[in-house]
Amino acid sequence: MEENKKVIFSGIQPSGNLTIGNYFGAIKSWVKLQDEYDCYYCVVDLHAITVRQEPKELRRRTLEVLATYIACGVDPDKNTLFIQSHVPAHSEAAWLLNCYTHIGELSRMTQFKDKSQRYGESVTAGLLDYPVLMAADILLYNTDLVPVGSDQKQHLELSRDIAIRFNNTYSPTFKVPDGYMPEAGARIMDLQNPAKKMSKSSDNPNSYVLIMDPPDIVRKKLSRAVTDSIGIIKYNDEQPGIKNLINILSTATGKTIKEIEKEYDGMGYAKLKNDVAEAIISEIEPVQKRIKELLEDKDYLESIYKKGADKANYVADKMLSKMQRKIGFVPRAR
Ligand code: AMP
Ligand code: TRP
């Protein structure tokens, strides 16, 4: 029964075009969870506006992220797929939780410190408040597990702290969520600087491969990937570029690291890069085709995000009422 399943919540911001990092590191692993867990996957448009978005682009990307979830195999009949702004409880709960969060905690967040350096004095209150909205996302659904990358661990810790603080102030209200790290190898690094994770927000397009990149572009970007002058294909930390390429090849083909090392023993980097490009292409080509089909069927997409929002609103409103009651608000007359 669904009620006995553990709850998973995760989301991706429609703030840029998704990369193969999002694909291999997040969305693909969600597919494996859909039978065992009760999963909520959200397109977090409220989070995206913490930095300025072009309205038309935001609208387009929001639907594209949703279509990507589905195209990658996240089944809308097994999971709750929705758009964050369609569930007003997220914004409302974030306000409430703001009053149980300390400015000190928020200004210590690494992501905020990085971004506020970039924007200086004009850094928005939204950017500071970002982790509280994320806590609201998670806590509204009695979430057990949150699949996130290592960069989001700090935000998840804060969600836990906020939940515990609220529970201690009143009485047990929220489940305290745990992180859920996908298996090793899922972290895809920047092709130009393999010390950094591949990110859709990089200024250099050669740093990342987008899920929607056409085959020629994938080949070009891979051929330019930074490697080293050692000349041996071995999986180790001294060769972060090669390590990353092996990782991508392994996740895309299902071959183990050992198998790949053996297969490429004595071969050149050009061959490896070429094979990585082809492996990526054969993985993403069917996904691209499906995304395009889905984006042309707006009625179908709408039926999915409507069904998702109906379910999410139902669950989230119950938790929001519980929070309001505990805090001491007069219940709304119905
Ligand atoms: P973001 O694009 O930073 O909003 O991340 C959305 C999701 O994709 C998170 O769960 C991240 O952990 C995951 N993700 C993003 N970039 C990568 C990457 N380079 N490697 C693995 N996972 C990633
Ligand atoms: N902050 C997350 C990221 O950038 C996205 C996100 C928003 C999220 N709300 C969430 C992830 C709730 C997990 C759970 O990756």
mmCIF file of C-alpha atoms and ligand atoms in Angstrom:
data_model
loop_
_atom_site.group_PDB
_atom_site.id
_atom_site.type_symbol
_atom_site.label_atom_id
_atom_site.label_comp_id
_atom_site.label_asym_id
_atom_site.label_seq_id
_atom_site.Cartn_x
_atom_site.Cartn_y
_atom_site.Cartn_z
ATOM 1 C CA MET A 1 0.000 0.000 0.000
ATOM 2 C CA GLU A 2 1.110 3.500 -0.827
ATOM 3 C CA GLU A 3 0.648 4.638 2.773
ATOM 4 C CA ASN A 4 3.408 2.316 3.916
ATOM 5 C CA LYS A 5 5.901 3.535 1.397
ATOM 6 C CA LYS A 6 8.559 5.987 2.452
ATOM 7 C CA VAL A 7 8.210 9.448 0.954
ATOM 8 C CA ILE A 8 10.817 10.988 -1.339
ATOM 9 C CA PHE A 9 10.869 14.648 -2.346
ATOM 10 C CA SER A 10 13.187 16.353 -4.797
ATOM 11 C CA GLY A 11 13.185 19.201 -7.239
ATOM 12 C CA ILE A 12 15.146 20.920 -9.968
ATOM 13 C CA GLN A 13 15.117 24.622 -10.749
ATOM 14 C CA PRO A 14 14.014 25.698 -14.225
ATOM 15 C CA SER A 15 16.745 28.324 -14.155
ATOM 16 C CA GLY A 16 18.861 26.976 -16.984
ATOM 17 C CA ASN A 17 18.929 24.209 -19.523
ATOM 18 C CA LEU A 18 19.480 20.839 -17.891
ATOM 19 C CA THR A 19 22.853 19.143 -18.267
ATOM 20 C CA ILE A 20 23.841 15.497 -18.402
ATOM 21 C CA GLY A 21 24.858 16.079 -14.755
ATOM 22 C CA ASN A 22 21.189 16.570 -13.903
ATOM 23 C CA TYR A 23 20.364 13.550 -16.035
ATOM 24 C CA PHE A 24 22.931 11.029 -14.748
ATOM 25 C CA GLY A 25 23.170 12.496 -11.245
ATOM 26 C CA ALA A 26 19.517 13.070 -10.482
ATOM 27 C CA ILE A 27 16.668 12.277 -12.861
ATOM 28 C CA LYS A 28 17.959 8.884 -13.974
ATOM 29 C CA SER A 29 18.302 7.727 -10.387
ATOM 30 C CA TRP A 30 14.729 8.848 -9.647
ATOM 31 C CA VAL A 31 13.463 6.267 -12.116
ATOM 32 C CA LYS A 32 14.906 3.486 -9.985
ATOM 33 C CA LEU A 33 13.052 4.731 -6.918
ATOM 34 C CA GLN A 34 9.560 4.969 -8.332
ATOM 35 C CA ASP A 35 8.315 1.515 -7.409
ATOM 36 C CA GLU A 36 9.683 1.385 -3.913
ATOM 37 C CA TYR A 37 8.843 4.902 -2.725
ATOM 38 C CA ASP A 38 6.055 7.453 -2.796
ATOM 39 C CA CYS A 39 7.862 10.156 -4.792
ATOM 40 C CA TYR A 40 7.176 13.857 -5.265
ATOM 41 C CA TYR A 41 9.198 15.537 -7.987
ATOM 42 C CA CYS A 42 8.741 19.233 -8.310
ATOM 43 C CA VAL A 43 9.825 21.870 -10.815
ATOM 44 C CA VAL A 44 10.904 24.562 -8.367
ATOM 45 C CA ASP A 45 9.986 27.745 -10.200
ATOM 46 C CA LEU A 46 9.710 29.758 -6.968
ATOM 47 C CA HIS A 47 13.358 28.965 -6.293
ATOM 48 C CA ALA A 48 14.340 29.938 -9.832
ATOM 49 C CA ILE A 49 13.241 33.552 -9.379
ATOM 50 C CA THR A 50 15.838 34.117 -6.648
ATOM 51 C CA VAL A 51 17.885 35.225 -9.653
ATOM 52 C CA ARG A 52 16.305 37.251 -12.453
ATOM 53 C CA GLN A 53 14.529 35.194 -15.114
ATOM 54 C CA GLU A 54 13.196 36.212 -18.498
ATOM 55 C CA PRO A 55 9.418 35.470 -18.174
ATOM 56 C CA LYS A 56 9.108 33.731 -21.526
ATOM 57 C CA GLU A 57 12.175 31.604 -20.884
ATOM 58 C CA LEU A 58 11.019 30.698 -17.378
ATOM 59 C CA ARG A 59 7.700 29.492 -18.769
ATOM 60 C CA ARG A 60 9.383 27.485 -21.504
ATOM 61 C CA ARG A 61 11.960 25.926 -19.201
ATOM 62 C CA THR A 62 9.425 25.026 -16.528
ATOM 63 C CA LEU A 63 7.540 22.868 -19.031
ATOM 64 C CA GLU A 64 10.780 21.560 -20.484
ATOM 65 C CA VAL A 65 11.992 20.375 -17.067
ATOM 66 C CA LEU A 66 8.670 18.634 -16.481
ATOM 67 C CA ALA A 67 8.854 17.038 -19.945
ATOM 68 C CA THR A 68 12.427 15.960 -19.176
ATOM 69 C CA TYR A 69 11.342 14.157 -16.008
ATOM 70 C CA ILE A 70 8.767 12.216 -18.011
ATOM 71 C CA ALA A 71 11.019 11.614 -21.033
ATOM 72 C CA CYS A 72 13.710 10.168 -18.763
ATOM 73 C CA GLY A 73 11.277 7.579 -17.497
ATOM 74 C CA VAL A 74 9.811 9.181 -14.364
ATOM 75 C CA ASP A 75 6.306 7.774 -14.692
ATOM 76 C CA PRO A 76 3.537 10.324 -14.008
ATOM 77 C CA ASP A 77 1.250 7.490 -12.906
ATOM 78 C CA LYS A 78 3.655 6.310 -10.230
ATOM 79 C CA ASN A 79 5.030 9.661 -9.038
ATOM 80 C CA THR A 80 3.565 13.034 -8.157
ATOM 81 C CA LEU A 81 4.981 15.498 -10.697
ATOM 82 C CA PHE A 82 4.094 19.138 -10.196
ATOM 83 C CA ILE A 83 5.085 22.766 -10.497
ATOM 84 C CA GLN A 84 5.988 24.390 -7.178
ATOM 85 C CA SER A 85 4.029 27.632 -7.718
ATOM 86 C CA HIS A 86 0.848 25.602 -8.292
ATOM 87 C CA VAL A 87 0.895 24.619 -4.636
ATOM 88 C CA PRO A 88 0.564 27.872 -2.653
ATOM 89 C CA ALA A 89 1.264 26.051 0.620
ATOM 90 C CA HIS A 90 4.981 26.121 -0.278
ATOM 91 C CA SER A 91 5.086 29.921 -0.142
ATOM 92 C CA GLU A 92 2.875 30.071 2.932
ATOM 93 C CA ALA A 93 4.818 27.453 4.867
ATOM 94 C CA ALA A 94 8.057 29.199 3.917
ATOM 95 C CA TRP A 95 6.794 32.375 5.600
ATOM 96 C CA LEU A 96 5.899 30.491 8.750
ATOM 97 C CA LEU A 97 9.218 28.664 8.828
ATOM 98 C CA ASN A 98 11.031 31.983 8.337
ATOM 99 C CA CYS A 99 9.969 32.839 11.842
ATOM 100 C CA TYR A 100 11.799 29.749 13.155
ATOM 101 C CA THR A 101 15.001 30.352 11.214
ATOM 102 C CA HIS A 102 17.898 32.542 12.271
ATOM 103 C CA ILE A 103 19.547 35.094 10.002
ATOM 104 C CA GLY A 104 22.893 33.731 11.201
ATOM 105 C CA GLU A 105 22.024 30.271 9.906
ATOM 106 C CA LEU A 106 21.021 31.611 6.502
ATOM 107 C CA SER A 107 23.970 33.923 6.023
ATOM 108 C CA ARG A 108 26.353 31.056 6.810
ATOM 109 C CA MET A 109 25.102 28.955 3.878
ATOM 110 C CA THR A 110 27.924 28.416 1.381
ATOM 111 C CA GLN A 111 25.663 28.842 -1.633
ATOM 112 C CA PHE A 112 24.387 32.170 -0.311
ATOM 113 C CA LYS A 113 27.913 33.370 0.421
ATOM 114 C CA ASP A 114 29.015 32.471 -3.124
ATOM 115 C CA LYS A 115 26.038 34.058 -4.802
ATOM 116 C CA SER A 116 26.017 37.174 -2.643
ATOM 117 C CA GLN A 117 29.611 37.774 -3.638
ATOM 118 C CA ARG A 118 28.519 37.724 -7.246
ATOM 119 C CA TYR A 119 25.591 40.122 -6.734
ATOM 120 C CA GLY A 120 27.025 42.339 -3.981
ATOM 121 C CA GLU A 121 24.632 44.814 -2.328
ATOM 122 C CA SER A 122 21.799 43.934 -4.695
ATOM 123 C CA VAL A 123 21.624 40.328 -3.526
ATOM 124 C CA THR A 124 17.924 39.677 -2.938
ATOM 125 C CA ALA A 125 16.212 38.645 0.274
ATOM 126 C CA GLY A 126 14.912 35.694 -1.757
ATOM 127 C CA LEU A 127 18.407 34.356 -2.204
ATOM 128 C CA LEU A 128 19.015 34.512 1.537
ATOM 129 C CA ASP A 129 15.677 32.865 2.165
ATOM 130 C CA TYR A 130 16.104 30.148 -0.469
ATOM 131 C CA PRO A 131 16.845 27.320 2.016
ATOM 132 C CA VAL A 132 13.702 28.102 4.041
ATOM 133 C CA LEU A 133 11.554 27.618 0.944
ATOM 134 C CA MET A 134 13.417 24.382 0.351
ATOM 135 C CA ALA A 135 12.656 23.319 3.933
ATOM 136 C CA ALA A 136 8.977 24.079 3.296
ATOM 137 C CA ASP A 137 9.060 21.947 0.125
ATOM 138 C CA ILE A 138 10.435 19.008 2.016
ATOM 139 C CA LEU A 139 8.585 19.258 5.324
ATOM 140 C CA LEU A 140 5.097 19.688 3.851
ATOM 141 C CA TYR A 141 5.048 16.103 2.573
ATOM 142 C CA ASN A 142 6.234 14.125 5.613
ATOM 143 C CA THR A 143 9.312 13.411 3.549
ATOM 144 C CA ASP A 144 11.609 10.601 4.670
ATOM 145 C CA LEU A 145 14.326 10.913 2.056
ATOM 146 C CA VAL A 146 15.654 13.738 -0.098
ATOM 147 C CA PRO A 147 17.870 12.830 -3.054
ATOM 148 C CA VAL A 148 20.246 15.756 -3.508
ATOM 149 C CA GLY A 149 23.793 16.357 -4.620
ATOM 150 C CA SER A 150 26.513 17.166 -2.123
ATOM 151 C CA ASP A 151 26.129 20.916 -2.735
ATOM 152 C CA GLN A 152 22.638 20.746 -1.247
ATOM 153 C CA LYS A 153 23.614 18.851 1.896
ATOM 154 C CA GLN A 154 23.955 22.043 3.914
ATOM 155 C CA HIS A 155 20.449 23.151 2.927
ATOM 156 C CA LEU A 156 19.081 19.771 3.897
ATOM 157 C CA GLU A 157 20.812 19.973 7.284
ATOM 158 C CA LEU A 158 19.134 23.320 7.827
ATOM 159 C CA SER A 159 15.736 21.811 6.926
ATOM 160 C CA ARG A 160 16.345 19.225 9.605
ATOM 161 C CA ASP A 161 17.298 21.895 12.144
ATOM 162 C CA ILE A 162 14.194 23.930 11.362
ATOM 163 C CA ALA A 163 11.979 20.835 11.669
ATOM 164 C CA ILE A 164 13.516 19.907 15.012
ATOM 165 C CA ARG A 165 13.194 23.471 16.299
ATOM 166 C CA PHE A 166 9.514 23.646 15.340
ATOM 167 C CA ASN A 167 8.838 20.212 16.843
ATOM 168 C CA ASN A 168 10.541 21.218 20.083
ATOM 169 C CA THR A 169 8.721 24.547 20.279
ATOM 170 C CA TYR A 170 5.289 22.918 19.937
ATOM 171 C CA SER A 171 4.996 19.153 19.660
ATOM 172 C CA PRO A 172 6.084 16.642 17.045
ATOM 173 C CA THR A 173 4.792 18.032 13.736
ATOM 174 C CA PHE A 174 7.365 17.296 11.066
ATOM 175 C CA LYS A 175 9.207 14.183 10.120
ATOM 176 C CA VAL A 176 12.942 14.948 10.205
ATOM 177 C CA PRO A 177 14.174 14.077 6.689
ATOM 178 C CA ASP A 178 17.369 12.300 5.704
ATOM 179 C CA GLY A 179 19.502 12.804 2.640
ATOM 180 C CA TYR A 180 19.657 10.163 -0.021
ATOM 181 C CA MET A 181 22.868 10.104 -1.992
ATOM 182 C CA PRO A 182 22.806 8.383 -5.356
ATOM 183 C CA GLU A 183 25.487 5.742 -5.879
ATOM 184 C CA ALA A 184 29.069 6.861 -6.457
ATOM 185 C CA GLY A 185 30.016 7.752 -9.992
ATOM 186 C CA ALA A 186 26.890 9.769 -10.552
ATOM 187 C CA ARG A 187 28.682 13.052 -9.986
ATOM 188 C CA ILE A 188 29.591 14.507 -13.365
ATOM 189 C CA MET A 189 32.362 17.089 -13.426
ATOM 190 C CA ASP A 190 32.922 20.216 -15.531
ATOM 191 C CA LEU A 191 34.599 19.300 -18.843
ATOM 192 C CA GLN A 192 36.865 22.352 -18.710
ATOM 193 C CA ASN A 193 37.650 22.222 -15.004
ATOM 194 C CA PRO A 194 37.155 18.714 -13.628
ATOM 195 C CA ALA A 195 37.643 19.976 -10.064
ATOM 196 C CA LYS A 196 34.157 21.526 -10.247
ATOM 197 C CA LYS A 197 30.850 19.786 -10.784
ATOM 198 C CA MET A 198 29.251 20.222 -14.190
ATOM 199 C CA SER A 199 26.706 22.994 -13.842
ATOM 200 C CA LYS A 200 24.109 24.590 -16.072
ATOM 201 C CA SER A 201 25.114 27.976 -14.664
ATOM 202 C CA SER A 202 28.694 27.876 -15.973
ATOM 203 C CA ASP A 203 29.668 30.785 -18.255
ATOM 204 C CA ASN A 204 31.563 28.520 -20.643
ATOM 205 C CA PRO A 205 29.298 26.248 -22.730
ATOM 206 C CA ASN A 206 32.236 23.879 -23.332
ATOM 207 C CA SER A 207 32.064 23.050 -19.617
ATOM 208 C CA TYR A 208 28.833 21.153 -19.887
ATOM 209 C CA VAL A 209 26.779 18.940 -22.170
ATOM 210 C CA LEU A 210 23.098 19.800 -22.213
ATOM 211 C CA ILE A 211 20.471 17.083 -22.416
ATOM 212 C CA MET A 212 19.199 18.931 -25.515
ATOM 213 C CA ASP A 213 22.604 19.364 -27.222
ATOM 214 C CA PRO A 214 22.600 17.995 -30.797
ATOM 215 C CA PRO A 215 25.092 15.175 -31.558
ATOM 216 C CA ASP A 216 27.633 17.436 -33.325
ATOM 217 C CA ILE A 217 27.802 19.745 -30.351
ATOM 218 C CA VAL A 218 28.244 16.810 -27.968
ATOM 219 C CA ARG A 219 31.149 15.554 -30.088
ATOM 220 C CA LYS A 220 32.730 18.998 -30.259
ATOM 221 C CA LYS A 221 32.443 19.595 -26.521
ATOM 222 C CA LEU A 222 33.887 16.169 -25.690
ATOM 223 C CA SER A 223 36.774 16.640 -28.105
ATOM 224 C CA ARG A 224 37.645 19.814 -26.213
ATOM 225 C CA ALA A 225 37.377 18.262 -22.749
ATOM 226 C CA VAL A 226 40.390 19.037 -20.577
ATOM 227 C CA THR A 227 42.587 16.010 -19.840
ATOM 228 C CA ASP A 228 46.309 15.876 -18.908
ATOM 229 C CA SER A 229 49.676 15.054 -20.442
ATOM 230 C CA ILE A 230 50.128 11.694 -18.718
ATOM 231 C CA GLY A 231 48.699 9.762 -21.647
ATOM 232 C CA ILE A 232 47.426 6.723 -19.752
ATOM 233 C CA ILE A 233 43.750 5.856 -19.272
ATOM 234 C CA LYS A 234 43.554 5.079 -15.582
ATOM 235 C CA TYR A 235 40.903 5.927 -12.997
ATOM 236 C CA ASN A 236 42.649 8.028 -10.334
ATOM 237 C CA ASP A 237 42.663 11.435 -8.646
ATOM 238 C CA GLU A 238 45.830 12.619 -10.385
ATOM 239 C CA GLN A 239 43.895 12.548 -13.658
ATOM 240 C CA PRO A 240 40.582 14.222 -12.803
ATOM 241 C CA GLY A 241 39.671 14.828 -16.458
ATOM 242 C CA ILE A 242 40.156 11.176 -17.397
ATOM 243 C CA LYS A 243 38.439 10.065 -14.217
ATOM 244 C CA ASN A 244 35.409 12.125 -15.188
ATOM 245 C CA LEU A 245 35.333 10.715 -18.727
ATOM 246 C CA ILE A 246 35.538 7.170 -17.374
ATOM 247 C CA ASN A 247 32.741 7.951 -14.942
ATOM 248 C CA ILE A 248 30.511 9.285 -17.687
ATOM 249 C CA LEU A 249 31.243 6.277 -19.877
ATOM 250 C CA SER A 250 30.519 3.925 -17.014
ATOM 251 C CA THR A 251 27.173 5.556 -16.127
ATOM 252 C CA ALA A 252 26.131 5.807 -19.770
ATOM 253 C CA THR A 253 27.040 2.247 -20.764
ATOM 254 C CA GLY A 254 26.695 0.320 -17.505
ATOM 255 C CA LYS A 255 30.267 -0.960 -17.834
ATOM 256 C CA THR A 256 32.319 -0.993 -14.655
ATOM 257 C CA ILE A 257 35.372 1.232 -14.141
ATOM 258 C CA LYS A 258 37.603 -1.862 -14.208
ATOM 259 C CA GLU A 259 36.141 -3.053 -17.504
ATOM 260 C CA ILE A 260 36.691 0.361 -19.054
ATOM 261 C CA GLU A 261 40.289 0.601 -17.804
ATOM 262 C CA LYS A 262 41.002 -2.792 -19.325
ATOM 263 C CA GLU A 263 39.277 -2.027 -22.591
ATOM 264 C CA TYR A 264 41.186 1.250 -23.061
ATOM 265 C CA ASP A 265 44.556 0.016 -21.896
ATOM 266 C CA GLY A 266 47.146 1.428 -24.297
ATOM 267 C CA MET A 267 44.649 3.550 -26.202
ATOM 268 C CA GLY A 268 44.723 7.308 -26.746
ATOM 269 C CA TYR A 269 42.582 10.040 -25.215
ATOM 270 C CA ALA A 270 40.992 10.898 -28.572
ATOM 271 C CA LYS A 271 39.439 7.450 -28.809
ATOM 272 C CA LEU A 272 38.134 7.663 -25.232
ATOM 273 C CA LYS A 273 36.638 11.119 -25.821
ATOM 274 C CA ASN A 274 35.026 9.937 -29.003
ATOM 275 C CA ASP A 275 33.486 6.900 -27.323
ATOM 276 C CA VAL A 276 32.231 8.967 -24.412
ATOM 277 C CA ALA A 277 30.563 11.338 -26.887
ATOM 278 C CA GLU A 278 28.877 8.448 -28.715
ATOM 279 C CA ALA A 279 27.742 6.866 -25.451
ATOM 280 C CA ILE A 280 26.187 10.159 -24.348
ATOM 281 C CA ILE A 281 24.514 10.619 -27.724
ATOM 282 C CA SER A 282 22.935 7.186 -27.756
ATOM 283 C CA GLU A 283 21.677 7.764 -24.227
ATOM 284 C CA ILE A 284 20.198 11.233 -24.795
ATOM 285 C CA GLU A 285 18.924 10.993 -28.364
ATOM 286 C CA PRO A 286 15.747 9.061 -27.490
ATOM 287 C CA VAL A 287 15.210 11.355 -24.494
ATOM 288 C CA GLN A 288 15.468 14.439 -26.735
ATOM 289 C CA LYS A 289 12.973 12.992 -29.156
ATOM 290 C CA ARG A 290 10.506 12.270 -26.370
ATOM 291 C CA ILE A 291 10.960 15.740 -24.813
ATOM 292 C CA LYS A 292 10.139 17.351 -28.159
ATOM 293 C CA GLU A 293 7.041 15.200 -28.575
ATOM 294 C CA LEU A 294 5.865 16.012 -25.064
ATOM 295 C CA LEU A 295 6.404 19.741 -25.551
ATOM 296 C CA GLU A 296 4.192 19.608 -28.607
ATOM 297 C CA ASP A 297 1.436 17.970 -26.596
ATOM 298 C CA LYS A 298 0.652 20.797 -24.194
ATOM 299 C CA ASP A 299 -2.699 19.270 -23.237
ATOM 300 C CA TYR A 300 -1.035 16.102 -22.043
ATOM 301 C CA LEU A 301 1.590 18.032 -20.065
ATOM 302 C CA GLU A 302 -1.153 20.149 -18.540
ATOM 303 C CA SER A 303 -3.070 17.049 -17.482
ATOM 304 C CA ILE A 304 0.050 15.769 -15.729
ATOM 305 C CA TYR A 305 0.888 18.942 -13.836
ATOM 306 C CA LYS A 306 -2.751 19.453 -12.918
ATOM 307 C CA LYS A 307 -3.098 15.943 -11.519
ATOM 308 C CA GLY A 308 0.212 16.389 -9.681
ATOM 309 C CA ALA A 309 -0.816 19.733 -8.197
ATOM 310 C CA ASP A 310 -4.184 18.346 -7.067
ATOM 311 C CA LYS A 311 -2.503 15.580 -5.121
ATOM 312 C CA ALA A 312 0.274 17.827 -3.805
ATOM 313 C CA ASN A 313 -2.178 20.527 -2.718
ATOM 314 C CA TYR A 314 -4.200 17.978 -0.811
ATOM 315 C CA VAL A 315 -1.201 16.665 1.139
ATOM 316 C CA ALA A 316 0.489 20.037 1.625
ATOM 317 C CA ASP A 317 -2.658 21.828 2.804
ATOM 318 C CA LYS A 318 -3.128 19.281 5.563
ATOM 319 C CA MET A 319 0.375 19.923 6.865
ATOM 320 C CA LEU A 320 -0.008 23.684 6.505
ATOM 321 C CA SER A 321 -3.217 23.607 8.601
ATOM 322 C CA LYS A 322 -1.433 21.555 11.216
ATOM 323 C CA MET A 323 1.357 24.133 11.386
ATOM 324 C CA GLN A 324 -1.126 27.014 11.640
ATOM 325 C CA ARG A 325 -3.017 25.257 14.415
ATOM 326 C CA LYS A 326 0.113 24.601 16.444
ATOM 327 C CA ILE A 327 1.290 28.175 16.058
ATOM 328 C CA GLY A 328 -2.028 29.460 17.420
ATOM 329 C CA PHE A 329 -3.835 30.903 14.416
ATOM 330 C CA VAL A 330 -7.622 31.006 14.553
ATOM 331 C CA PRO A 331 -8.809 28.266 12.177
ATOM 332 C CA ARG A 332 -10.301 29.589 8.958
ATOM 333 C CA ALA A 333 -14.110 29.249 8.811
ATOM 334 C CA ARG A 334 -15.082 26.850 6.021
HETATM 335 P P1 AMP B 1 20.853 21.896 -9.971
HETATM 336 O O1 AMP B 1 21.043 21.816 -11.441
HETATM 337 O O2 AMP B 1 22.089 22.365 -9.283
HETATM 338 O O3 AMP B 1 19.583 22.622 -9.578
HETATM 339 O O4 AMP B 1 20.687 20.403 -9.453
HETATM 340 C C1 AMP B 1 19.520 19.637 -9.631
HETATM 341 C C2 AMP B 1 19.815 18.190 -9.313
HETATM 342 O O5 AMP B 1 20.757 17.642 -10.241
HETATM 343 C C3 AMP B 1 20.430 17.969 -7.933
HETATM 344 O O6 AMP B 1 19.902 16.790 -7.366
HETATM 345 C C4 AMP B 1 21.890 17.826 -8.215
HETATM 346 O O7 AMP B 1 22.558 17.053 -7.271
HETATM 347 C C5 AMP B 1 21.910 17.140 -9.574
HETATM 348 N N1 AMP B 1 23.114 17.544 -10.301
HETATM 349 C C6 AMP B 1 23.353 18.763 -10.829
HETATM 350 N N2 AMP B 1 24.558 18.798 -11.422
HETATM 351 C C7 AMP B 1 25.115 17.562 -11.248
HETATM 352 C C8 AMP B 1 26.362 16.967 -11.627
HETATM 353 N N3 AMP B 1 27.275 17.643 -12.306
HETATM 354 N N4 AMP B 1 26.582 15.688 -11.298
HETATM 355 C C9 AMP B 1 25.649 14.997 -10.622
HETATM 356 N N5 AMP B 1 24.455 15.494 -10.232
HETATM 357 C C10 AMP B 1 24.186 16.756 -10.529
HETATM 358 N N1 TRP B 2 17.907 23.626 -4.095
HETATM 359 C C1 TRP B 2 17.839 22.444 -4.909
HETATM 360 C C2 TRP B 2 18.947 22.472 -5.971
HETATM 361 O O1 TRP B 2 19.341 23.521 -6.414
HETATM 362 C C3 TRP B 2 16.492 22.347 -5.586
HETATM 363 C C4 TRP B 2 15.416 22.115 -4.580
HETATM 364 C C5 TRP B 2 14.456 22.985 -4.184
HETATM 365 C C6 TRP B 2 15.217 20.908 -3.849
HETATM 366 N N2 TRP B 2 13.653 22.424 -3.251
HETATM 367 C C7 TRP B 2 14.088 21.153 -3.031
HETATM 368 C C8 TRP B 2 15.874 19.697 -3.825
HETATM 369 C C9 TRP B 2 13.610 20.176 -2.140
HETATM 370 C C10 TRP B 2 15.384 18.716 -2.947
HETATM 371 C C11 TRP B 2 14.271 18.969 -2.123
HETATM 372 O O2 TRP B 2 19.389 21.416 -6.381
#
